[in-house]
Each structure stands twice: as structure tokens, then as C-alpha cells.
Amino acid sequence: MAKMLNFLRSSHYGFYSRNTRRFSHSTLVYSEEVKCAKTENKPIVALESTIITHGMPYPQNVETALEVENIIREQGAVPATIAILKGQLHIGLTKPQVESLGKQKGVIKTSRRDLAFVVADKLNGATTVAGTIIAAELADIPVFVTGGIGGVHRDGENTMDVSADLTELSRSKTLVVCSGVKSILDIGKTLEYLETHGVTVCAFGDSKEFPSFYTRRSGFEAPYNVIDATHAARVMKAARDLHLSSGIVVAVPICEKDAMNDKVIEEAIEHALREANQRGIRGKEITPYLLAAVSVATGGASLGANIALIKNNAKVGADIAIQYQKLRNTFSSEQGLKKGSGNKPRFHVPSRNMHTTPRGLIKENGTQLERGDVLVIGGANVDRTYRISEEKIQAHKTISAPSKQSCF
């Protein structure tokens, strides 16, 4: 067993962590703060980095990123801002790294399609919602906080412009805390897309009203609502217990005092959309362009609302991460008590002398064993080679290296 663990730790696949019960990928670089949080089983909240490079101007981008991190710490969780620096996927950034990202030009907006290229060419990349979800899954961070997710663009039925954020949500287990879909998008079609792909969408609070980023109401309802962080954590726990392998969106409405006037923001968006169309701005460049244009059209009011809603989302996301960690700890404790209750663990144990009885039990050397869970500890291939000598045939067994990694 010791040799097997050493093999796994030294393997190029990664190193085995007792705390995370999974393999840590060699492509991930953890900050000291996140590394300690994992060791101590503290709740961690993932944060994207495009908000720093493409979402806001300097210095508001850096100030907001650092303030959001501090809000999460004050709530009792650990922030993990995610970005690619010189081809390495960083889980958690230092203050100088955040500052550097905020000032740099030419940082690549990195979604799923861009990740391999940015890493291979050792470039700097800021992760989108989709890119951050992928990194959070690799790092086993269940909760991710952002401002607003991408979606189906207006006139998307003709342009086929649909954000990769939605696709990623459909194949991840991450819970994403946001203020709904960015107002520049088609909210109704986005909700339909999420429903089709099995993503659980919940409004946060007493109402099912789905928020519209800068405003509290969109005219659409979410299928469900979670009344508080504990409720949201229970939904995530249930989804993981069921192995649904699809994400959860918790849409938090912007605070009333920070919300914008619906008519003002819609007029600004329509004007920005016309300008973008005239200039031929499309693809991944359109969202940052529209956000900047709306900020100018509203005299900076939309930027203030954007900052306010992200800070509020950070509080909610941290609370959900904390409550989910409590649920996990409670479950682990209960499992530990069951194991220590004096009942012997029941495994399927292969043996030549073992056979199945009529009652479905396994019998070995006269002793009946109940059927139970299967425990797989490695595996080996056995090859036989034969050599002919003058007097007899000698059979030699050669046991190869384990063909499967052990599960513990």
C-alpha cells in the first residue's frame, strides 16, 4: 500500500491529496492562501478574472477585485481569483498579480476554446465564466461568484451567437452566483436554453422574479427560488448526491438602492447595440464593448451598479460556500460514526474457494459473507511465459506494474 501511494504521489498525472480525495492537476498553481484552505478544509469561492481585464477600466477593476476578495474573507471563506499567467492556470492570485493583470494590455479573454492555446503558448489569459468553471472543477471548488453570466444574444436565433458560459453550465457541477444574465442579452431565450440543457436556475430570496443585472426585475420568472444560503447549499448537496453533473445558477437581485431605472438602461443598451452593429463588432469582443458603451451612455451609473452587485454576490456566494462546507463536514462525520460503530465493512472478496449460495450470499471456506460495496485496490496484469528445458517445462509468472490507479 505504501509503495502504491508513493507511485501515485510521484506520478506525472498529479499528486494524491488526502484532504481533497482527488488528484491535483500539475497544470494548476495554487496560491498559498488557497493551498492552506484546502489543507484545512475551509470553504473556497472561485472568482473570474475577465472582470479585471475586460469588465472595468483601471483602477476600478483592481480596486473592485481586491474588495470582492476581502468581502469573501470577512464572511469566513477564502477567495480564489483564477487566471492564466505565462501559461500556468493559477487558482488564487496575490495582490501584485491582480495589479499586474489590471494594467496589462492584450490579455486574452479565455473561454474553453482558448484554454489549450493560451496554456500551450505560455500566454496570459483572463478566464471568462466558462473558463473559470472549468478551472473550479479541476480544483474541486464548488462555488463560483461573478457579476452576470453570458447567454443568448439578442437576435441570437439568426446569428447563432450563444455564450459558451451556458454550455459549460450544462456539463459542470458548479454553483454559480450571479445577478442573472447581462441585460444586453436576450434573457427569455437564455432561460429557455438553460432549461433545455438541464441547468437548475433559482432566484435568491422570497421571489421567483429573475433579476436583470442592473435592475431587479426582468419580466421573467426563475423555475425556483432559494430563500437563503442554507437552502442553496442543500440544493447543491442534493444535486451532487444525485450525480446530475449539471450546474446550478443562483440569481441574486441587485440591492434596491443600487438598481438602475429599467427604461434608462434599456435605452442605453439599444443605442449601444446599434453602434456595435454599425462597427461590425461581434464574438467575444461584443460584451466588453457593450458594457463600456452602456457605462458611457449612463454617465458611469451602470459601472457603479455593476460594482455594487458583484460585492453583494460575493457575500451571498461566501455564505453558500460556508453552509455547503458544513453539510459536507456533517456528512463526513456521520459516515465516520457508521464506520466506527462496530460493524465490519462488507466487501466482495474474490477467492477460488468462494461461491454464491442459493440465498445470494457469498460463502468462503464455510463462512458466509454478505454482499456489500465493491472496494477496488489497484489491479495487475499477469502474463505467463514458458521455456522448454531438456527435462521439464518451467512456468514463470511475470507481474507487470499496476494497470489501474487505486481508489481509496
Short mmCIF file of C-alpha atoms in Angstrom, two decimals:
data_model
loop_
_atom_site.label_atom_id
_atom_site.label_comp_id
_atom_site.label_asym_id
_atom_site.label_seq_id
_atom_site.Cartn_x
_atom_site.Cartn_y
_atom_site.Cartn_z
CA MET A 1 0.00 0.00 0.00
CA ALA A 2 2.81 2.44 0.87
CA LYS A 3 4.52 1.73 -2.44
CA MET A 4 1.27 2.34 -4.27
CA LEU A 5 0.73 5.73 -2.57
CA ASN A 6 4.29 6.76 -3.38
CA PHE A 7 3.72 5.78 -7.00
CA LEU A 8 0.59 7.93 -7.15
CA ARG A 9 2.24 10.92 -5.50
CA SER A 10 5.20 10.85 -7.83
CA SER A 11 3.19 10.10 -10.94
CA HIS A 12 3.11 12.64 -13.73
CA TYR A 13 -0.68 12.56 -13.52
CA GLY A 14 -0.53 14.69 -10.37
CA PHE A 15 -0.26 14.16 -6.64
CA TYR A 16 -2.76 12.47 -4.38
CA SER A 17 -4.29 14.69 -1.69
CA ARG A 18 -5.81 13.16 1.43
CA ASN A 19 -7.81 16.31 2.04
CA THR A 20 -9.39 16.67 -1.40
CA ARG A 21 -9.65 12.91 -2.09
CA ARG A 22 -8.78 13.54 -5.72
CA PHE A 23 -5.80 14.15 -7.98
CA SER A 24 -4.44 17.69 -8.11
CA HIS A 25 -3.52 18.53 -11.66
CA SER A 26 0.08 19.53 -12.34
CA THR A 27 -1.21 22.35 -14.58
CA LEU A 28 -2.72 24.15 -11.57
CA VAL A 29 -0.77 26.62 -9.46
CA TYR A 30 -2.35 27.33 -6.07
CA SER A 31 -1.74 30.49 -4.09
CA GLU A 32 -0.52 29.92 -0.53
CA GLU A 33 -3.87 31.12 0.82
CA VAL A 34 -5.86 28.64 -1.28
CA LYS A 35 -3.38 25.85 -0.60
CA CYS A 36 -3.81 26.34 3.16
CA ALA A 37 -7.59 26.50 2.78
CA LYS A 38 -7.59 23.14 1.00
CA THR A 39 -5.37 21.59 3.64
CA GLU A 40 -7.66 22.85 6.42
CA ASN A 41 -10.91 22.09 4.55
CA LYS A 42 -12.02 25.72 4.54
CA PRO A 43 -14.76 26.91 2.16
CA ILE A 44 -13.35 28.44 -1.03
CA VAL A 45 -15.06 30.72 -3.55
CA ALA A 46 -13.84 30.91 -7.16
CA LEU A 47 -13.72 34.30 -8.92
CA GLU A 48 -13.23 35.10 -12.60
CA SER A 49 -10.57 37.46 -13.93
CA THR A 50 -12.16 38.94 -17.08
CA ILE A 51 -13.83 41.42 -14.77
CA ILE A 52 -10.31 42.73 -14.11
CA THR A 53 -9.10 42.79 -17.72
CA HIS A 54 -12.24 43.32 -19.79
CA GLY A 55 -15.10 44.26 -17.47
CA MET A 56 -13.98 47.54 -15.94
CA PRO A 57 -11.47 50.34 -16.54
CA TYR A 58 -8.37 50.81 -14.39
CA PRO A 59 -8.19 51.47 -11.42
CA GLN A 60 -11.80 50.46 -10.62
CA ASN A 61 -11.08 46.96 -11.91
CA VAL A 62 -8.26 46.30 -9.46
CA GLU A 63 -10.00 48.04 -6.56
CA THR A 64 -13.19 46.03 -7.10
CA ALA A 65 -11.34 42.71 -7.45
CA LEU A 66 -9.46 43.24 -4.18
CA GLU A 67 -12.58 44.49 -2.35
CA VAL A 68 -14.56 41.44 -3.50
CA GLU A 69 -11.81 39.15 -2.20
CA ASN A 70 -11.85 40.94 1.17
CA ILE A 71 -15.65 40.63 1.42
CA ILE A 72 -15.36 36.87 0.97
CA ARG A 73 -12.66 36.69 3.67
CA GLU A 74 -14.79 38.77 6.05
CA GLN A 75 -17.67 36.35 5.58
CA GLY A 76 -15.37 33.46 6.62
CA ALA A 77 -14.45 31.91 3.27
CA VAL A 78 -11.33 32.04 1.09
CA PRO A 79 -11.30 33.77 -2.33
CA ALA A 80 -9.64 32.13 -5.34
CA THR A 81 -9.35 34.51 -8.29
CA ILE A 82 -8.49 32.43 -11.35
CA ALA A 83 -6.29 33.46 -14.28
CA ILE A 84 -3.60 32.13 -16.61
CA LEU A 85 -0.15 33.64 -16.10
CA LYS A 86 2.57 32.66 -18.56
CA GLY A 87 0.67 29.55 -19.49
CA GLN A 88 0.02 28.37 -15.94
CA LEU A 89 -3.51 28.18 -14.58
CA HIS A 90 -3.44 29.98 -11.23
CA ILE A 91 -6.02 29.19 -8.56
CA GLY A 92 -5.80 32.26 -6.36
CA LEU A 93 -3.82 35.42 -7.13
CA THR A 94 -1.61 37.63 -4.99
CA LYS A 95 -2.27 41.38 -4.80
CA PRO A 96 0.68 42.19 -7.14
CA GLN A 97 -0.67 39.67 -9.67
CA VAL A 98 -4.12 41.31 -9.59
CA GLU A 99 -2.49 44.72 -10.03
CA SER A 100 -0.45 43.47 -12.96
CA LEU A 101 -3.48 41.95 -14.70
CA GLY A 102 -5.43 45.17 -14.22
CA LYS A 103 -2.81 47.25 -16.02
CA GLN A 104 -1.83 44.84 -18.81
CA LYS A 105 -2.93 45.21 -22.40
CA GLY A 106 -3.53 42.26 -24.68
CA VAL A 107 -4.52 39.73 -22.01
CA ILE A 108 -6.55 37.06 -23.82
CA LYS A 109 -10.18 36.65 -22.85
CA THR A 110 -10.10 32.90 -22.19
CA SER A 111 -13.06 30.56 -22.56
CA ARG A 112 -12.98 26.78 -23.14
CA ARG A 113 -11.92 27.11 -26.78
CA ASP A 114 -8.97 29.34 -25.82
CA LEU A 115 -7.59 27.47 -22.80
CA ALA A 116 -5.36 24.97 -24.58
CA PHE A 117 -3.82 27.59 -26.88
CA VAL A 118 -3.13 30.09 -24.08
CA VAL A 119 -1.55 27.41 -21.90
CA ALA A 120 0.46 25.84 -24.72
CA ASP A 121 1.91 29.18 -25.86
CA LYS A 122 2.56 30.29 -22.26
CA LEU A 123 0.42 33.41 -22.63
CA ASN A 124 -1.54 35.47 -20.11
CA GLY A 125 -5.28 34.87 -20.07
CA ALA A 126 -8.24 36.13 -18.08
CA THR A 127 -10.86 33.44 -17.55
CA THR A 128 -14.47 34.02 -18.54
CA VAL A 129 -17.37 32.42 -16.69
CA ALA A 130 -16.88 29.27 -18.78
CA GLY A 131 -13.10 29.25 -18.32
CA THR A 132 -13.44 29.80 -14.58
CA ILE A 133 -15.97 26.98 -14.23
CA ILE A 134 -13.51 24.58 -15.90
CA ALA A 135 -10.71 25.66 -13.54
CA ALA A 136 -13.00 25.49 -10.49
CA GLU A 137 -13.97 21.92 -11.43
CA LEU A 138 -10.32 20.91 -11.78
CA ALA A 139 -9.53 22.48 -8.40
CA ASP A 140 -12.63 21.00 -6.72
CA ILE A 141 -14.08 24.40 -5.81
CA PRO A 142 -17.89 24.04 -5.83
CA VAL A 143 -18.99 27.72 -5.62
CA PHE A 144 -18.18 30.47 -8.13
CA VAL A 145 -19.18 34.14 -7.88
CA THR A 146 -19.47 36.53 -10.82
CA GLY A 147 -21.44 39.60 -11.88
CA GLY A 148 -23.61 38.20 -14.64
CA ILE A 149 -23.38 35.14 -16.85
CA GLY A 150 -23.34 35.19 -20.65
CA GLY A 151 -26.29 33.96 -22.63
CA VAL A 152 -28.14 34.03 -25.92
CA HIS A 153 -27.50 37.36 -27.63
CA ARG A 154 -30.35 39.43 -28.98
CA ASP A 155 -31.19 38.19 -32.47
CA GLY A 156 -29.32 35.02 -31.45
CA GLU A 157 -31.80 32.86 -33.39
CA ASN A 158 -30.31 34.36 -36.56
CA THR A 159 -26.70 34.98 -35.58
CA MET A 160 -26.32 31.77 -33.51
CA ASP A 161 -24.37 33.89 -31.01
CA VAL A 162 -24.72 31.91 -27.79
CA SER A 163 -22.23 32.24 -24.94
CA ALA A 164 -20.08 29.23 -24.06
CA ASP A 165 -20.99 30.00 -20.44
CA LEU A 166 -24.30 28.24 -20.97
CA THR A 167 -22.73 25.14 -22.49
CA GLU A 168 -20.26 24.93 -19.62
CA LEU A 169 -23.02 25.26 -17.05
CA SER A 170 -24.77 22.29 -18.66
CA ARG A 171 -21.77 19.97 -18.11
CA SER A 172 -20.35 21.11 -14.79
CA LYS A 173 -21.35 20.64 -11.15
CA THR A 174 -20.50 24.22 -10.16
CA LEU A 175 -22.96 26.51 -8.41
CA VAL A 176 -22.70 29.97 -9.97
CA VAL A 177 -23.82 33.03 -8.00
CA CYS A 178 -24.64 35.96 -10.28
CA SER A 179 -27.16 38.74 -10.80
CA GLY A 180 -28.80 36.91 -13.64
CA VAL A 181 -27.96 37.35 -17.31
CA LYS A 182 -26.34 40.55 -18.50
CA SER A 183 -29.08 42.98 -19.59
CA ILE A 184 -27.53 43.34 -23.05
CA LEU A 185 -28.63 39.74 -23.82
CA ASP A 186 -31.92 38.01 -24.57
CA ILE A 187 -32.97 36.86 -21.12
CA GLY A 188 -36.00 34.83 -22.19
CA LYS A 189 -34.10 32.76 -24.74
CA THR A 190 -31.24 32.28 -22.29
CA LEU A 191 -33.59 30.82 -19.69
CA GLU A 192 -35.05 28.51 -22.34
CA TYR A 193 -31.55 27.35 -23.29
CA LEU A 194 -30.66 26.64 -19.66
CA GLU A 195 -33.88 24.68 -19.19
CA THR A 196 -33.19 22.58 -22.29
CA HIS A 197 -29.73 21.70 -21.01
CA GLY A 198 -30.86 20.76 -17.51
CA VAL A 199 -29.32 23.66 -15.58
CA THR A 200 -31.10 24.36 -12.28
CA VAL A 201 -31.97 28.06 -12.09
CA CYS A 202 -33.03 29.63 -8.79
CA ALA A 203 -33.77 33.22 -7.86
CA PHE A 204 -32.32 34.17 -4.48
CA GLY A 205 -34.80 35.40 -1.90
CA ASP A 206 -38.54 35.20 -1.37
CA SER A 207 -39.49 35.80 -5.01
CA LYS A 208 -39.02 33.80 -8.23
CA GLU A 209 -38.52 37.04 -10.17
CA PHE A 210 -35.41 36.62 -12.30
CA PRO A 211 -33.13 39.66 -12.00
CA SER A 212 -31.84 41.60 -14.98
CA PHE A 213 -28.31 42.51 -13.90
CA TYR A 214 -28.59 46.30 -13.49
CA THR A 215 -32.23 46.01 -12.42
CA ARG A 216 -34.10 43.74 -10.04
CA ARG A 217 -36.80 42.63 -12.47
CA SER A 218 -36.61 41.18 -15.97
CA GLY A 219 -40.23 40.23 -16.58
CA PHE A 220 -39.28 36.54 -16.41
CA GLU A 221 -39.56 34.06 -13.55
CA ALA A 222 -36.98 31.51 -12.49
CA PRO A 223 -38.31 27.95 -12.10
CA TYR A 224 -37.40 28.01 -8.40
CA ASN A 225 -36.18 30.27 -5.64
CA VAL A 226 -33.90 29.60 -2.67
CA ILE A 227 -34.71 31.67 0.36
CA ASP A 228 -31.21 31.81 1.85
CA ALA A 229 -27.66 30.43 1.67
CA THR A 230 -28.52 27.28 3.64
CA HIS A 231 -31.33 26.46 1.21
CA ALA A 232 -28.99 26.95 -1.77
CA ALA A 233 -26.35 24.72 -0.15
CA ARG A 234 -28.95 21.97 0.34
CA VAL A 235 -29.90 22.14 -3.33
CA MET A 236 -26.25 21.81 -4.36
CA LYS A 237 -25.71 18.90 -1.97
CA ALA A 238 -28.74 17.11 -3.41
CA ALA A 239 -27.55 17.71 -6.99
CA ARG A 240 -24.15 16.21 -6.19
CA ASP A 241 -25.63 13.26 -4.33
CA LEU A 242 -27.70 12.54 -7.43
CA HIS A 243 -24.63 12.86 -9.70
CA LEU A 244 -26.53 15.22 -12.01
CA SER A 245 -23.32 16.67 -13.50
CA SER A 246 -25.07 19.87 -14.46
CA GLY A 247 -24.67 23.29 -12.91
CA ILE A 248 -26.81 25.50 -10.71
CA VAL A 249 -27.44 29.21 -11.20
CA VAL A 250 -28.38 31.26 -8.14
CA ALA A 251 -29.56 34.65 -9.42
CA VAL A 252 -29.24 37.38 -6.79
CA PRO A 253 -31.10 40.65 -7.48
CA ILE A 254 -29.10 43.86 -7.13
CA CYS A 255 -29.93 45.79 -3.94
CA GLU A 256 -32.81 48.24 -4.37
CA LYS A 257 -30.64 51.26 -3.56
CA ASP A 258 -28.13 50.34 -6.29
CA ALA A 259 -30.58 49.29 -9.01
CA MET A 260 -30.98 51.37 -12.15
CA ASN A 261 -34.13 52.61 -13.85
CA ASP A 262 -35.41 49.98 -16.30
CA LYS A 263 -36.21 52.47 -19.07
CA VAL A 264 -32.88 54.30 -18.84
CA ILE A 265 -30.80 51.14 -19.02
CA GLU A 266 -32.85 49.68 -21.90
CA GLU A 267 -32.43 52.85 -23.99
CA ALA A 268 -28.68 52.80 -23.34
CA ILE A 269 -28.45 49.14 -24.37
CA GLU A 270 -30.42 49.67 -27.60
CA HIS A 271 -28.16 52.56 -28.55
CA ALA A 272 -25.03 50.52 -27.79
CA LEU A 273 -26.33 47.57 -29.83
CA ARG A 274 -26.91 49.79 -32.88
CA GLU A 275 -23.38 51.18 -32.61
CA ALA A 276 -21.86 47.71 -32.27
CA ASN A 277 -23.75 46.53 -35.35
CA GLN A 278 -22.57 49.53 -37.40
CA ARG A 279 -18.96 48.92 -36.38
CA GLY A 280 -19.16 45.18 -37.06
CA ILE A 281 -18.23 44.21 -33.51
CA ARG A 282 -19.06 40.57 -32.87
CA GLY A 283 -17.99 37.45 -31.00
CA LYS A 284 -16.22 37.63 -27.67
CA GLU A 285 -15.46 41.33 -28.11
CA ILE A 286 -19.09 42.44 -28.13
CA THR A 287 -19.85 42.01 -24.41
CA PRO A 288 -17.00 44.24 -23.10
CA TYR A 289 -17.80 46.77 -25.85
CA LEU A 290 -21.47 46.93 -24.90
CA LEU A 291 -20.75 47.21 -21.18
CA ALA A 292 -18.35 50.10 -21.81
CA ALA A 293 -20.81 51.80 -24.17
CA VAL A 294 -23.65 51.48 -21.66
CA SER A 295 -21.41 52.94 -18.95
CA VAL A 296 -20.70 55.97 -21.12
CA ALA A 297 -24.38 56.35 -22.05
CA THR A 298 -25.43 56.30 -18.39
CA GLY A 299 -22.71 58.66 -17.24
CA GLY A 300 -20.94 55.92 -15.30
CA ALA A 301 -24.06 54.91 -13.35
CA SER A 302 -24.07 51.40 -14.85
CA LEU A 303 -20.45 50.86 -13.76
CA GLY A 304 -21.40 51.78 -10.20
CA ALA A 305 -24.32 49.34 -10.31
CA ASN A 306 -22.02 46.63 -11.71
CA ILE A 307 -19.56 47.07 -8.83
CA ALA A 308 -22.35 47.08 -6.23
CA LEU A 309 -23.98 43.88 -7.47
CA ILE A 310 -20.67 41.99 -7.61
CA LYS A 311 -19.93 42.89 -3.99
CA ASN A 312 -23.39 41.75 -2.94
CA ASN A 313 -22.96 38.49 -4.86
CA ALA A 314 -19.64 37.90 -3.08
CA LYS A 315 -21.40 37.97 0.31
CA VAL A 316 -24.07 35.55 -0.85
CA GLY A 317 -21.57 33.23 -2.54
CA ALA A 318 -19.34 33.10 0.53
CA ASP A 319 -22.32 32.26 2.75
CA ILE A 320 -23.37 29.44 0.40
CA ALA A 321 -19.83 28.03 0.33
CA ILE A 322 -19.71 28.09 4.15
CA GLN A 323 -23.07 26.35 4.50
CA TYR A 324 -22.15 23.74 1.91
CA GLN A 325 -18.89 23.00 3.70
CA LYS A 326 -20.87 22.47 6.91
CA LEU A 327 -23.11 19.98 5.12
CA ARG A 328 -20.09 18.12 3.80
CA ASN A 329 -18.46 18.05 7.23
CA THR A 330 -21.68 16.76 8.82
CA PHE A 331 -21.96 14.03 6.19
CA SER A 332 -18.30 13.01 6.71
CA SER A 333 -18.83 12.85 10.48
CA GLU A 334 -21.91 10.67 10.10
CA GLN A 335 -20.06 8.33 7.77
CA GLY A 336 -17.21 8.14 10.26
CA LEU A 337 -19.60 7.18 13.05
CA LYS A 338 -21.12 4.44 10.91
CA LYS A 339 -17.71 3.01 10.14
CA GLY A 340 -16.75 3.06 13.81
CA SER A 341 -19.98 1.50 15.06
CA GLY A 342 -18.51 -1.96 15.33
CA ASN A 343 -19.99 -3.31 12.12
CA LYS A 344 -17.40 -4.88 9.94
CA PRO A 345 -17.14 -3.44 6.44
CA ARG A 346 -18.59 -5.74 3.82
CA PHE A 347 -16.70 -6.25 0.60
CA HIS A 348 -16.76 -8.65 -2.30
CA VAL A 349 -13.63 -10.70 -1.81
CA PRO A 350 -12.61 -12.85 -4.78
CA SER A 351 -11.33 -16.31 -3.96
CA ARG A 352 -11.03 -19.71 -5.54
CA ASN A 353 -12.94 -21.25 -2.64
CA MET A 354 -15.75 -18.72 -2.80
CA HIS A 355 -19.11 -19.38 -4.38
CA THR A 356 -22.63 -17.97 -4.33
CA THR A 357 -25.22 -19.69 -2.16
CA PRO A 358 -28.88 -20.03 -3.13
CA ARG A 359 -29.71 -17.16 -0.78
CA GLY A 360 -27.44 -14.82 -2.73
CA LEU A 361 -24.71 -14.76 -0.08
CA ILE A 362 -21.05 -15.42 -0.67
CA LYS A 363 -19.51 -18.42 1.03
CA GLU A 364 -15.80 -18.92 1.63
CA ASN A 365 -14.37 -21.90 3.50
CA GLY A 366 -17.71 -22.49 5.18
CA THR A 367 -18.12 -18.86 6.33
CA GLN A 368 -20.97 -16.84 4.91
CA LEU A 369 -20.27 -13.23 3.93
CA GLU A 370 -22.97 -10.75 2.97
CA ARG A 371 -22.78 -8.94 -0.32
CA GLY A 372 -21.64 -5.34 0.04
CA ASP A 373 -19.91 -2.49 -1.68
CA VAL A 374 -17.05 -3.23 -4.02
CA LEU A 375 -13.65 -1.94 -2.95
CA VAL A 376 -11.12 -1.82 -5.78
CA ILE A 377 -7.49 -1.61 -4.72
CA GLY A 378 -5.38 -1.39 -7.84
CA GLY A 379 -5.07 -4.10 -10.41
CA ALA A 380 -2.40 -6.16 -12.07
CA ASN A 381 -1.86 -7.96 -15.34
CA VAL A 382 -0.45 -11.49 -15.08
CA ASP A 383 1.49 -12.85 -18.04
CA ARG A 384 2.82 -16.38 -18.36
CA THR A 385 5.90 -17.30 -20.34
CA TYR A 386 7.06 -20.85 -20.99
CA ARG A 387 10.61 -22.07 -21.52
CA ILE A 388 11.36 -25.62 -22.61
CA SER A 389 14.30 -27.37 -20.99
CA GLU A 390 15.59 -30.86 -21.63
CA GLU A 391 13.94 -32.32 -18.54
CA LYS A 392 10.81 -30.21 -17.84
CA ILE A 393 8.78 -27.15 -18.68
CA GLN A 394 9.19 -24.33 -16.20
CA ALA A 395 6.43 -21.78 -15.86
CA HIS A 396 7.40 -18.30 -14.82
CA LYS A 397 4.98 -15.62 -13.70
CA THR A 398 5.77 -12.05 -14.53
CA ILE A 399 3.64 -9.43 -12.78
CA SER A 400 3.54 -6.09 -14.54
CA ALA A 401 3.16 -2.66 -12.96
CA PRO A 402 -0.40 -1.87 -11.85
CA SER A 403 -2.61 -1.22 -14.81
CA LYS A 404 -5.10 0.86 -12.83
CA GLN A 405 -4.71 3.53 -10.25
CA SER A 406 -6.02 2.61 -6.81
CA CYS A 407 -9.16 4.09 -5.33
CA PHE A 408 -9.26 4.75 -1.61
#
